[in-house]
Coordinates of N, CA, C and O in Angstrom, one line a residue:
M79 N 0.8 -1.2 0.0 CA 0.0 0.0 0.0 C 0.9 1.2 0.0 O 1.7 1.4 0.9
D80 N 0.8 2.0 -1.0 CA 1.5 3.3 -1.0 C 0.7 4.3 -0.3 O -0.5 4.3 -0.4
S81 N 1.4 5.3 0.3 CA 0.6 6.3 1.0 C 1.1 7.7 0.5 O 2.2 7.9 0.1
T82 N 0.1 8.6 0.7 CA 0.5 10.0 0.4 C 1.2 10.6 1.5 O 1.7 11.7 1.4
L83 N 1.4 9.8 2.6 CA 2.1 10.3 3.8 C 3.5 10.9 3.5 O 3.8 12.0 3.9
T84 N 4.3 10.1 2.7 CA 5.6 10.6 2.5 C 5.6 11.7 1.4 O 6.6 12.4 1.3
L85 N 4.6 11.8 0.6 CA 4.5 12.9 -0.3 C 4.2 14.2 0.5 O 4.7 15.3 0.1
V86 N 3.4 14.1 1.5 CA 3.0 15.3 2.3 C 4.1 15.7 3.2 O 4.5 16.8 3.4
N87 N 4.8 14.7 3.9 CA 5.9 14.9 4.8 C 7.0 13.9 4.5 O 7.0 12.8 5.1
P88 N 8.0 14.3 3.7 CA 9.0 13.3 3.4 C 9.9 12.9 4.5 O 10.7 12.0 4.4
S89 N 9.8 13.6 5.7 CA 10.6 13.2 6.8 C 10.0 12.0 7.6 O 10.5 11.5 8.5
L90 N 8.8 11.5 7.1 CA 8.1 10.4 7.7 C 8.2 9.2 6.9 O 8.1 9.3 5.6
S91 N 8.4 8.0 7.5 CA 8.4 6.8 6.7 C 7.3 5.9 7.4 O 7.0 6.1 8.6
R92 N 6.7 5.1 6.6 CA 5.6 4.3 7.1 C 5.9 2.8 6.9 O 6.2 2.4 5.7
L93 N 5.8 2.0 8.0 CA 6.0 0.6 7.9 C 4.7 -0.1 8.0 O 4.0 0.0 9.1
D94 N 4.2 -0.7 7.0 CA 2.9 -1.4 6.9 C 3.1 -2.8 7.4 O 4.0 -3.6 6.8
F95 N 2.3 -3.3 8.4 CA 2.3 -4.7 8.8 C 1.6 -5.5 7.7 O 0.5 -5.2 7.3
S96 N 2.2 -6.6 7.4 CA 1.6 -7.5 6.3 C 0.4 -8.2 6.8 O -0.5 -8.6 6.0
K97 N 0.3 -8.3 8.1 CA -1.0 -8.9 8.7 C -1.1 -8.3 10.1 O -0.2 -7.7 10.7
N98 N -2.3 -8.5 10.7 CA -2.6 -7.9 11.9 C -2.1 -8.7 13.1 O -2.8 -9.3 13.9
S99 N -0.8 -8.8 13.2 CA -0.1 -9.6 14.2 C 1.2 -8.9 14.7 O 1.9 -8.3 13.9
M100 N 1.4 -8.9 16.0 CA 2.6 -8.4 16.6 C 3.6 -9.5 16.8 O 4.7 -9.3 17.2
L101 N 3.2 -10.7 16.4 CA 4.1 -11.9 16.6 C 4.7 -12.4 15.3 O 5.8 -13.0 15.3
N102 N 4.0 -12.3 14.2 CA 4.5 -12.8 12.9 C 4.0 -11.8 11.8 O 2.8 -11.8 11.5
A103 N 4.9 -11.1 11.3 CA 4.5 -10.1 10.2 C 5.7 -9.6 9.5 O 6.9 -9.7 10.0
I104 N 5.5 -9.1 8.3 CA 6.6 -8.5 7.5 C 6.2 -7.0 7.6 O 5.1 -6.6 7.4
L105 N 7.2 -6.1 7.9 CA 7.0 -4.7 7.9 C 7.5 -4.2 6.5 O 8.7 -4.4 6.2
K106 N 6.7 -3.5 5.8 CA 7.0 -3.1 4.4 C 7.0 -1.6 4.4 O 6.1 -0.9 4.9
E107 N 7.9 -1.0 3.6 CA 7.9 0.4 3.3 C 7.8 0.6 1.8 O 8.6 0.1 1.1
R108 N 6.7 1.2 1.4 CA 6.3 1.3 0.0 C 6.3 0.0 -0.7 O 6.8 -0.1 -1.9
G109 N 5.8 -1.0 -0.1 CA 5.7 -2.3 -0.7 C 6.9 -3.2 -0.6 O 6.9 -4.4 -0.9
R110 N 8.0 -2.7 -0.1 CA 9.3 -3.5 0.0 C 9.5 -3.9 1.4 O 9.4 -3.1 2.4
P111 N 9.7 -5.2 1.6 CA 10.0 -5.7 3.0 C 11.2 -5.1 3.6 O 12.3 -5.0 2.9
V112 N 11.1 -4.6 4.8 CA 12.2 -3.9 5.5 C 12.6 -4.7 6.7 O 13.8 -5.0 7.0
Y113 N 11.6 -5.1 7.5 CA 11.8 -5.9 8.8 C 10.9 -7.1 8.8 O 9.8 -7.0 8.2
S114 N 11.3 -8.1 9.4 CA 10.4 -9.3 9.7 C 10.3 -9.5 11.2 O 11.3 -9.3 11.9
I115 N 9.1 -9.9 11.6 CA 8.8 -10.2 13.0 C 8.4 -11.7 12.9 O 7.4 -12.0 12.2
S116 N 9.1 -12.5 13.7 CA 8.8 -14.0 13.6 C 8.8 -14.6 15.0 O 9.8 -14.4 15.7
T117 N 7.8 -15.3 15.3 CA 7.7 -16.1 16.6 C 7.5 -17.5 16.1 O 6.4 -17.8 15.6
V118 N 8.5 -18.3 16.2 CA 8.5 -19.6 15.6 C 8.1 -20.8 16.6 O 7.7 -21.8 16.1
D119 N 8.3 -20.6 17.9 CA 8.0 -21.6 18.8 C 6.5 -21.6 19.2 O 5.8 -20.6 19.1
N120 N 6.0 -22.8 19.4 CA 4.5 -22.9 19.8 C 4.1 -22.1 21.0 O 3.0 -21.7 21.1
A121 N 5.0 -22.0 21.9 CA 4.7 -21.3 23.2 C 4.7 -19.8 23.0 O 4.2 -19.0 23.9
G122 N 5.2 -19.3 21.9 CA 5.3 -17.9 21.7 C 6.3 -17.2 22.6 O 6.2 -16.0 22.9
S123 N 7.3 -17.9 23.0 CA 8.3 -17.4 24.0 C 9.4 -16.6 23.4 O 10.1 -15.9 24.1
R124 N 9.7 -16.8 22.0 CA 10.8 -16.1 21.4 C 10.3 -15.4 20.1 O 9.8 -16.1 19.2
T125 N 10.5 -14.1 20.1 CA 10.2 -13.3 18.9 C 11.5 -12.7 18.4 O 12.2 -12.0 19.1
D126 N 11.8 -12.9 17.1 CA 12.9 -12.2 16.5 C 12.5 -11.1 15.5 O 11.5 -11.3 14.8
I127 N 13.2 -10.0 15.6 CA 13.0 -8.9 14.6 C 14.3 -9.0 13.7 O 15.4 -8.9 14.2
K128 N 14.1 -9.1 12.4 CA 15.2 -9.3 11.5 C 15.1 -8.2 10.4 O 14.1 -7.7 10.1
D129 N 16.3 -7.9 9.9 CA 16.4 -7.1 8.6 C 15.8 -8.1 7.5 O 16.4 -9.2 7.3
A130 N 14.8 -7.7 6.9 CA 14.1 -8.5 5.9 C 15.0 -8.8 4.7 O 14.9 -9.8 4.0
R131 N 15.9 -7.9 4.4 CA 16.8 -8.1 3.2 C 17.9 -9.1 3.5 O 18.2 -10.0 2.8
T132 N 18.6 -8.9 4.7 CA 19.8 -9.7 5.0 C 19.5 -10.9 5.9 O 20.3 -11.8 6.1
K133 N 18.3 -10.9 6.5 CA 17.9 -12.0 7.4 C 18.6 -11.9 8.7 O 18.6 -12.8 9.6
R134 N 19.4 -10.8 9.0 CA 20.2 -10.7 10.2 C 19.2 -10.3 11.4 O 18.4 -9.5 11.2
V135 N 19.4 -11.0 12.5 CA 18.6 -10.8 13.7 C 19.1 -9.4 14.3 O 20.2 -9.2 14.5
L136 N 18.1 -8.5 14.5 CA 18.4 -7.2 15.0 C 18.0 -7.2 16.5 O 18.6 -6.5 17.3
A137 N 17.0 -7.9 16.9 CA 16.5 -8.0 18.3 C 15.8 -9.3 18.5 O 15.2 -9.9 17.6
T138 N 15.9 -9.7 19.8 CA 15.2 -11.0 20.2 C 14.5 -10.7 21.5 O 15.1 -10.2 22.4
I139 N 13.2 -11.0 21.5 CA 12.3 -10.8 22.7 C 12.1 -12.2 23.2 O 11.6 -13.1 22.5
K140 N 12.3 -12.4 24.5 CA 12.1 -13.7 25.1 C 11.1 -13.5 26.2 O 11.3 -12.7 27.2
R141 N 10.0 -14.3 26.1 CA 8.9 -14.3 27.2 C 9.1 -15.5 28.0 O 9.1 -16.6 27.5
R142 N 9.2 -15.3 29.3 CA 9.5 -16.5 30.2 C 8.5 -16.5 31.3 O 8.0 -15.5 31.8
S143 N 8.1 -17.7 31.7 CA 7.1 -17.9 32.7 C 7.5 -17.5 34.1 O 6.8 -16.8 34.8
F144 N 8.7 -18.0 34.5 CA 9.1 -17.8 35.9 C 10.2 -16.7 36.1 O 10.3 -16.2 37.2
L145 N 10.9 -16.4 35.0 CA 11.9 -15.4 35.1 C 11.5 -14.2 34.4 O 10.5 -14.2 33.7
S146 N 12.2 -13.1 34.5 CA 11.8 -11.8 33.8 C 11.9 -12.0 32.3 O 12.8 -12.7 31.8
D147 N 11.0 -11.4 31.6 CA 11.0 -11.3 30.1 C 12.2 -10.5 29.7 O 12.6 -9.6 30.5
T148 N 12.9 -10.8 28.6 CA 14.1 -10.1 28.2 C 14.0 -9.6 26.7 O 13.2 -10.2 25.9
V149 N 14.9 -8.7 26.4 CA 15.1 -8.3 25.0 C 16.6 -8.1 24.8 O 17.3 -7.7 25.7
T150 N 17.0 -8.5 23.6 CA 18.5 -8.4 23.3 C 18.6 -7.7 21.9 O 17.9 -8.2 21.0
F151 N 19.4 -6.7 21.8 CA 19.6 -6.0 20.6 C 21.0 -6.3 20.1 O 22.0 -6.0 20.8
T152 N 21.1 -6.7 18.9 CA 22.4 -7.1 18.3 C 23.4 -5.9 18.3 O 24.5 -6.0 18.6
D153 N 22.8 -4.7 17.9 CA 23.7 -3.5 17.7 C 23.6 -2.4 18.8 O 24.1 -1.3 18.6
H154 N 22.9 -2.8 19.9 CA 22.7 -1.8 21.0 C 23.0 -2.4 22.3 O 22.8 -3.6 22.5
Y155 N 23.3 -1.6 23.3 CA 23.5 -2.1 24.7 C 24.6 -3.1 24.8 O 24.6 -4.0 25.6
G156 N 25.6 -3.1 23.8 CA 26.6 -4.1 23.8 C 26.1 -5.5 23.6 O 26.8 -6.5 23.9
G157 N 25.0 -5.7 23.0 CA 24.4 -7.0 22.7 C 24.0 -7.7 24.0 O 23.6 -8.9 23.9
E158 N 23.9 -7.0 25.1 CA 23.5 -7.7 26.4 C 22.0 -7.9 26.5 O 21.3 -7.1 25.9
R159 N 21.6 -8.9 27.2 CA 20.2 -9.2 27.4 C 19.7 -8.2 28.5 O 20.3 -8.1 29.5
L160 N 18.6 -7.5 28.2 CA 18.0 -6.6 29.1 C 16.7 -7.1 29.6 O 15.9 -7.7 28.9
K161 N 16.4 -7.0 30.9 CA 15.1 -7.3 31.5 C 14.1 -6.3 31.0 O 14.4 -5.1 31.0
L162 N 13.0 -6.8 30.5 CA 12.0 -5.9 29.9 C 11.5 -4.9 30.9 O 11.3 -3.7 30.6
D163 N 11.4 -5.3 32.2 CA 10.9 -4.3 33.2 C 11.9 -3.3 33.6 O 11.5 -2.3 34.2
K164 N 13.1 -3.5 33.2 CA 14.2 -2.4 33.4 C 14.3 -1.5 32.1 O 14.7 -0.4 32.2
W165 N 14.0 -2.1 31.0 CA 14.1 -1.4 29.7 C 12.9 -0.6 29.4 O 12.9 0.6 28.9
L166 N 11.7 -1.2 29.6 CA 10.4 -0.6 29.3 C 9.8 -0.2 30.7 O 9.3 -1.1 31.4
K167 N 10.0 1.0 31.1 CA 9.7 1.4 32.5 C 8.4 2.3 32.5 O 8.4 3.3 31.9
P168 N 7.4 1.9 33.3 CA 6.3 2.7 33.5 C 6.7 4.0 34.3 O 7.4 3.9 35.3
V169 N 6.3 5.1 33.8 CA 6.6 6.4 34.5 C 5.4 7.3 34.4 O 4.5 7.1 33.6
Q170 N 5.4 8.3 35.3 CA 4.4 9.4 35.2 C 5.1 10.6 34.8 O 6.1 11.0 35.4
L171 N 4.6 11.3 33.8 CA 5.2 12.5 33.3 C 4.8 13.7 34.1 O 3.9 13.6 34.9
A172 N 5.5 14.8 33.9 CA 5.3 16.0 34.7 C 3.8 16.5 34.6 O 3.3 17.1 35.5
D173 N 3.2 16.2 33.4 CA 1.8 16.7 33.3 C 0.8 15.7 34.0 O -0.4 15.9 33.9
G174 N 1.3 14.7 34.6 CA 0.5 13.7 35.3 C 0.1 12.5 34.5 O -0.6 11.6 35.0
S175 N 0.4 12.5 33.2 CA 0.0 11.4 32.3 C 1.0 10.2 32.5 O 2.1 10.4 32.8
D176 N 0.4 9.0 32.2 CA 1.2 7.8 32.3 C 1.9 7.6 31.0 O 1.4 7.9 29.9
A177 N 3.1 7.0 31.1 CA 3.8 6.7 29.9 C 4.7 5.5 30.1 O 4.9 5.0 31.3
T178 N 5.3 4.9 29.1 CA 6.3 3.9 29.2 C 7.6 4.4 28.6 O 7.6 4.8 27.4
M179 N 8.7 4.4 29.4 CA 9.9 5.0 28.9 C 10.9 3.9 28.4 O 11.0 2.8 29.0
I180 N 11.5 4.2 27.3 CA 12.7 3.4 26.8 C 13.9 4.3 26.8 O 13.8 5.5 26.4
E181 N 15.0 3.8 27.4 CA 16.2 4.6 27.4 C 17.1 4.1 26.3 O 17.4 2.9 26.2
T182 N 17.5 5.0 25.4 CA 18.4 4.7 24.3 C 19.6 5.5 24.3 O 19.8 6.4 25.2
S183 N 20.5 5.2 23.4 CA 21.8 6.0 23.3 C 21.5 7.4 22.9 O 22.3 8.3 23.1
R184 N 20.3 7.7 22.4 CA 19.9 9.0 22.0 C 19.0 9.7 23.0 O 18.5 10.8 22.8
G185 N 18.9 9.1 24.2 CA 18.1 9.7 25.3 C 16.9 8.9 25.6 O 16.7 7.8 25.1
A186 N 16.0 9.5 26.4 CA 14.8 8.8 26.9 C 13.7 9.2 25.9 O 13.5 10.3 25.4
F187 N 12.8 8.2 25.7 CA 11.7 8.3 24.8 C 10.5 7.7 25.5 O 10.6 6.8 26.3
F188 N 9.3 8.2 25.3 CA 8.1 7.8 26.0 C 7.0 7.4 25.1 O 6.5 8.2 24.2
W189 N 6.5 6.2 25.3 CA 5.3 5.7 24.6 C 4.1 6.1 25.5 O 4.1 5.9 26.7
K190 N 3.1 6.8 24.8 CA 1.9 7.2 25.5 C 0.7 6.7 24.7 O 0.7 6.6 23.5
L191 N -0.4 6.4 25.5 CA -1.6 6.1 24.8 C -2.1 7.4 24.2 O -1.9 8.5 24.8
H192 N -2.6 7.4 22.9 CA -2.9 8.6 22.2 C -4.3 8.5 21.6 O -4.7 7.4 21.1
P193 N -5.1 9.5 21.7 CA -6.5 9.4 21.3 C -6.7 9.2 19.8 O -7.7 8.7 19.4
I194 N -5.7 9.6 19.0 CA -5.8 9.4 17.5 C -5.0 8.2 17.1 O -5.4 7.4 16.3
H195 N -3.8 8.1 17.6 CA -2.8 7.1 17.1 C -2.7 5.9 17.9 O -1.9 5.0 17.7
R196 N -3.5 5.7 19.0 CA -3.5 4.6 19.9 C -2.2 4.6 20.7 O -2.3 4.8 21.9
L197 N -1.1 4.4 20.1 CA 0.2 4.5 20.8 C 1.1 5.5 20.0 O 1.2 5.4 18.8
A198 N 1.8 6.4 20.7 CA 2.7 7.3 20.1 C 3.9 7.5 21.0 O 3.9 7.4 22.2
L199 N 5.1 7.7 20.3 CA 6.4 7.8 20.9 C 6.8 9.2 20.9 O 6.8 9.9 19.8
F200 N 7.2 9.8 22.0 CA 7.7 11.1 22.1 C 9.1 11.2 22.7 O 9.5 10.3 23.5
S201 N 9.9 12.2 22.3 CA 11.2 12.4 23.0 C 10.9 13.2 24.3 O 9.9 13.9 24.4
E202 N 11.9 13.1 25.1 CA 11.8 13.8 26.4 C 11.8 15.3 26.2 O 11.3 16.1 27.0
S203 N 12.3 15.8 25.1 CA 12.4 17.2 24.8 C 11.1 17.8 24.1 O 10.9 19.0 24.1
D204 N 10.3 16.9 23.6 CA 9.0 17.3 23.0 C 7.9 16.3 23.2 O 7.9 15.3 22.5
L205 N 7.1 16.5 24.1 CA 6.0 15.6 24.5 C 4.7 15.9 23.7 O 3.7 15.5 24.1
V206 N 4.8 16.7 22.7 CA 3.7 17.1 21.9 C 3.7 16.5 20.5 O 2.7 15.9 20.1
K207 N 4.8 16.5 19.8 CA 4.9 16.0 18.4 C 5.5 14.6 18.5 O 6.7 14.4 18.9
P208 N 4.7 13.6 18.1 CA 5.3 12.2 18.2 C 6.3 11.9 17.1 O 6.3 12.4 16.0
L209 N 7.3 11.1 17.5 CA 8.4 10.7 16.6 C 8.0 9.3 15.9 O 8.5 9.0 14.9
A210 N 7.1 8.6 16.5 CA 6.6 7.4 15.9 C 5.1 7.2 16.5 O 4.8 7.6 17.6
Y211 N 4.3 6.6 15.6 CA 2.9 6.4 16.1 C 2.3 5.3 15.2 O 2.7 5.0 14.1
A212 N 1.3 4.6 15.8 CA 0.5 3.6 15.1 C -0.5 4.3 14.3 O -1.0 5.4 14.7
E213 N -0.8 3.7 13.2 CA -1.9 4.2 12.3 C -2.7 3.0 11.9 O -2.2 2.0 11.4
I214 N -4.0 3.1 12.1 CA -4.9 2.1 11.7 C -5.9 2.6 10.7 O -6.6 3.6 11.0
V215 N -6.0 2.1 9.6 CA -6.9 2.5 8.5 C -7.9 1.3 8.4 O -7.6 0.2 8.3
V216 N -9.2 1.7 8.5 CA -10.3 0.7 8.5 C -10.1 -0.2 7.2 O -9.9 0.3 6.1
G217 N -10.2 -1.5 7.5 CA -10.1 -2.4 6.3 C -8.7 -2.8 6.0 O -8.4 -3.6 5.1
Q218 N -7.7 -2.2 6.7 CA -6.3 -2.5 6.4 C -5.6 -2.9 7.8 O -6.2 -2.7 8.8
T219 N -4.4 -3.4 7.7 CA -3.7 -3.7 8.9 C -3.0 -2.5 9.4 O -3.1 -1.4 8.9
M220 N -2.4 -2.6 10.5 CA -1.7 -1.5 11.2 C -0.5 -1.1 10.5 O 0.2 -1.9 9.9
S221 N -0.1 0.2 10.7 CA 1.1 0.7 10.2 C 1.8 1.4 11.4 O 1.2 1.9 12.3
L222 N 3.1 1.5 11.3 CA 3.9 2.2 12.3 C 4.6 3.4 11.5 O 5.4 3.1 10.5
V223 N 4.3 4.6 11.8 CA 4.9 5.8 11.1 C 6.0 6.3 12.0 O 5.9 6.5 13.2
L224 N 7.2 6.5 11.3 CA 8.4 6.9 12.0 C 9.0 8.2 11.4 O 9.1 8.3 10.1
D225 N 9.4 9.1 12.2 CA 10.0 10.3 11.8 C 11.5 9.9 11.4 O 12.1 9.0 12.0
S226 N 12.1 10.7 10.5 CA 13.4 10.4 10.1 C 14.5 10.5 11.2 O 15.5 9.8 11.1
V227 N 14.2 11.2 12.3 CA 15.2 11.2 13.4 C 15.3 9.9 14.1 O 16.2 9.7 14.9
T228 N 14.4 8.9 13.8 CA 14.5 7.6 14.4 C 15.5 6.7 13.8 O 15.7 5.6 14.3
V229 N 16.0 7.1 12.6 CA 17.0 6.2 12.0 C 18.2 6.0 13.0 O 18.7 6.9 13.6
G230 N 18.6 4.7 13.1 CA 19.6 4.4 14.0 C 19.1 3.7 15.2 O 19.9 3.0 15.9
F231 N 17.9 3.8 15.6 CA 17.3 3.1 16.7 C 15.9 2.6 16.4 O 15.1 2.4 17.3
Q232 N 15.6 2.4 15.1 CA 14.3 1.9 14.8 C 14.0 0.5 15.3 O 12.8 0.2 15.7
E233 N 15.0 -0.4 15.4 CA 14.7 -1.7 15.9 C 14.2 -1.6 17.4 O 13.4 -2.4 17.9
Q234 N 14.8 -0.6 18.2 CA 14.3 -0.4 19.5 C 12.9 0.1 19.6 O 12.1 -0.3 20.4
I235 N 12.5 0.9 18.6 CA 11.2 1.4 18.6 C 10.2 0.3 18.2 O 9.2 0.1 18.8
I236 N 10.6 -0.5 17.2 CA 9.7 -1.6 16.7 C 9.5 -2.6 17.8 O 8.4 -3.0 18.1
A237 N 10.6 -3.0 18.5 CA 10.5 -3.9 19.6 C 9.6 -3.4 20.7 O 8.7 -4.2 21.2
S238 N 9.8 -2.2 21.1 CA 9.0 -1.7 22.2 C 7.6 -1.5 21.8 O 6.6 -1.8 22.5
F239 N 7.4 -1.2 20.5 CA 6.0 -1.0 20.0 C 5.3 -2.4 20.0 O 4.1 -2.5 20.5
I240 N 5.9 -3.4 19.5 CA 5.2 -4.7 19.4 C 5.0 -5.3 20.8 O 3.9 -5.9 21.0
I241 N 5.9 -5.1 21.7 CA 5.7 -5.5 23.1 C 4.5 -4.8 23.7 O 3.6 -5.5 24.2
L242 N 4.4 -3.5 23.6 CA 3.3 -2.8 24.2 C 2.0 -3.0 23.5 O 0.9 -3.2 24.1
E243 N 2.0 -3.1 22.2 CA 0.8 -3.3 21.4 C 0.2 -4.7 21.7 O -1.0 -4.9 21.9
Q244 N 1.1 -5.7 21.8 CA 0.7 -7.1 22.1 C 0.1 -7.1 23.5 O -1.0 -7.7 23.8
K245 N 0.7 -6.4 24.5 CA 0.2 -6.3 25.8 C -1.2 -5.7 25.9 O -2.1 -6.2 26.5
F246 N -1.4 -4.6 25.1 CA -2.7 -3.9 25.1 C -3.7 -4.8 24.4 O -4.9 -4.8 24.9
R247 N -3.4 -5.5 23.4 CA -4.3 -6.5 22.8 C -4.7 -7.6 23.8 O -5.9 -7.9 23.8
M248 N -3.8 -8.1 24.5 CA -4.1 -9.1 25.5 C -5.0 -8.5 26.6 O -6.0 -9.2 27.0
E249 N -4.7 -7.3 27.1 CA -5.6 -6.7 28.1 C -7.0 -6.5 27.5 O -8.0 -6.7 28.2
E250 N -7.1 -6.0 26.3 CA -8.4 -5.8 25.7 C -9.2 -7.1 25.5 O -10.4 -7.2 25.8
K251 N -8.5 -8.2 25.2 CA -9.1 -9.5 25.0 C -9.6 -10.0 26.4 O -10.7 -10.4 26.5
W252 N -8.8 -9.9 27.4 CA -9.2 -10.3 28.7 C -10.3 -9.5 29.3 O -11.2 -9.9 29.9
S253 N -10.3 -8.2 29.0 CA -11.3 -7.3 29.4 C -12.7 -7.6 28.7 O -13.7 -7.7 29.4
S254 N -12.6 -7.9 27.4 CA -13.9 -8.3 26.8 C -14.4 -9.7 27.2 O -15.6 -9.9 27.3
V255 N -13.5 -10.6 27.5 CA -13.9 -11.9 28.0 C -14.5 -11.7 29.4 O -15.6 -12.3 29.7
G256 N -13.9 -10.8 30.3 CA -14.5 -10.6 31.6 C -15.8 -9.9 31.5 O -16.8 -10.3 32.2
D257 N -16.0 -9.0 30.5 CA -17.3 -8.3 30.3 C -18.3 -9.3 29.9 O -19.5 -9.3 30.3
G258 N -17.9 -10.3 29.0 CA -18.9 -11.3 28.6 C -19.3 -12.2 29.7 O -20.4 -12.6 29.8
I259 N -18.3 -12.6 30.5 CA -18.6 -13.4 31.7 C -19.6 -12.7 32.6 O -20.6 -13.3 33.0
L260 N -19.4 -11.4 32.9 CA -20.3 -10.7 33.7 C -21.7 -10.6 33.1 O -22.6 -10.7 33.8
R261 N -21.7 -10.3 31.8 CA -23.0 -10.2 31.2 C -23.7 -11.6 31.2 O -24.9 -11.7 31.5
G262 N -23.0 -12.7 31.0 CA -23.6 -14.0 31.1 C -24.1 -14.3 32.5 O -25.1 -14.9 32.6
E263 N -23.3 -14.0 33.5 CA -23.7 -14.2 34.9 C -25.0 -13.4 35.2 O -25.9 -13.9 35.8
A264 N -25.0 -12.1 34.8 CA -26.1 -11.3 35.0 C -27.4 -11.9 34.3 O -28.5 -11.9 34.9
A265 N -27.2 -12.4 33.1 CA -28.3 -12.9 32.4 C -28.8 -14.2 33.0 O -30.0 -14.5 33.1
A266 N -27.9 -15.0 33.6 CA -28.3 -16.2 34.3 C -29.2 -16.0 35.5 O -30.0 -16.8 35.9
F267 N -29.0 -14.8 36.2 CA -29.8 -14.5 37.4 C -31.0 -13.7 37.0 O -31.7 -13.3 37.9
A268 N -31.2 -13.3 35.8 CA -32.3 -12.4 35.5 C -33.4 -13.3 34.9 O -33.7 -13.3 33.7
F269 N -34.2 -14.0 35.8 CA -35.3 -14.8 35.3 C -36.5 -14.3 35.8 O -37.2 -13.6 36.1

């Protein structure tokens, strides 16, 4: 799917998800594969983010039952494994809003729930203009729009985005299941 987005603002790039999945998808820019997200084990415990052209692993997310979930970046943090709860930190911003902070070599960045973009990433120096955000077009899959200043740490943005988006999807799913159970219980007693 080509977008007029880059024609309107050439400093933005758009990564279109090939399917509505944060666990298995190809991210394409102007129809060309750029990144792949793959979760190959049945338990969904390991997700790799790869350069789609070279197949080189850029990041690995490991979900573990009893130990902390981790993320490892090939080209960042010296390739060391980071605990997700230390890398993706819930914080409260000066304006009182909740956010999730990622610390990068370029500084701190904050993911916030956004009324238009669902999730949007802001720099600590500008909490108004997002550097990355989700875009959902009815009838299409999700896209991740990135400002050109994100070049050099896009795999960190993609990893944090898919972790947070997957978490929100699971929370929404459990919330709707809970709502259904409550409605079912209420209907069972309404005779």
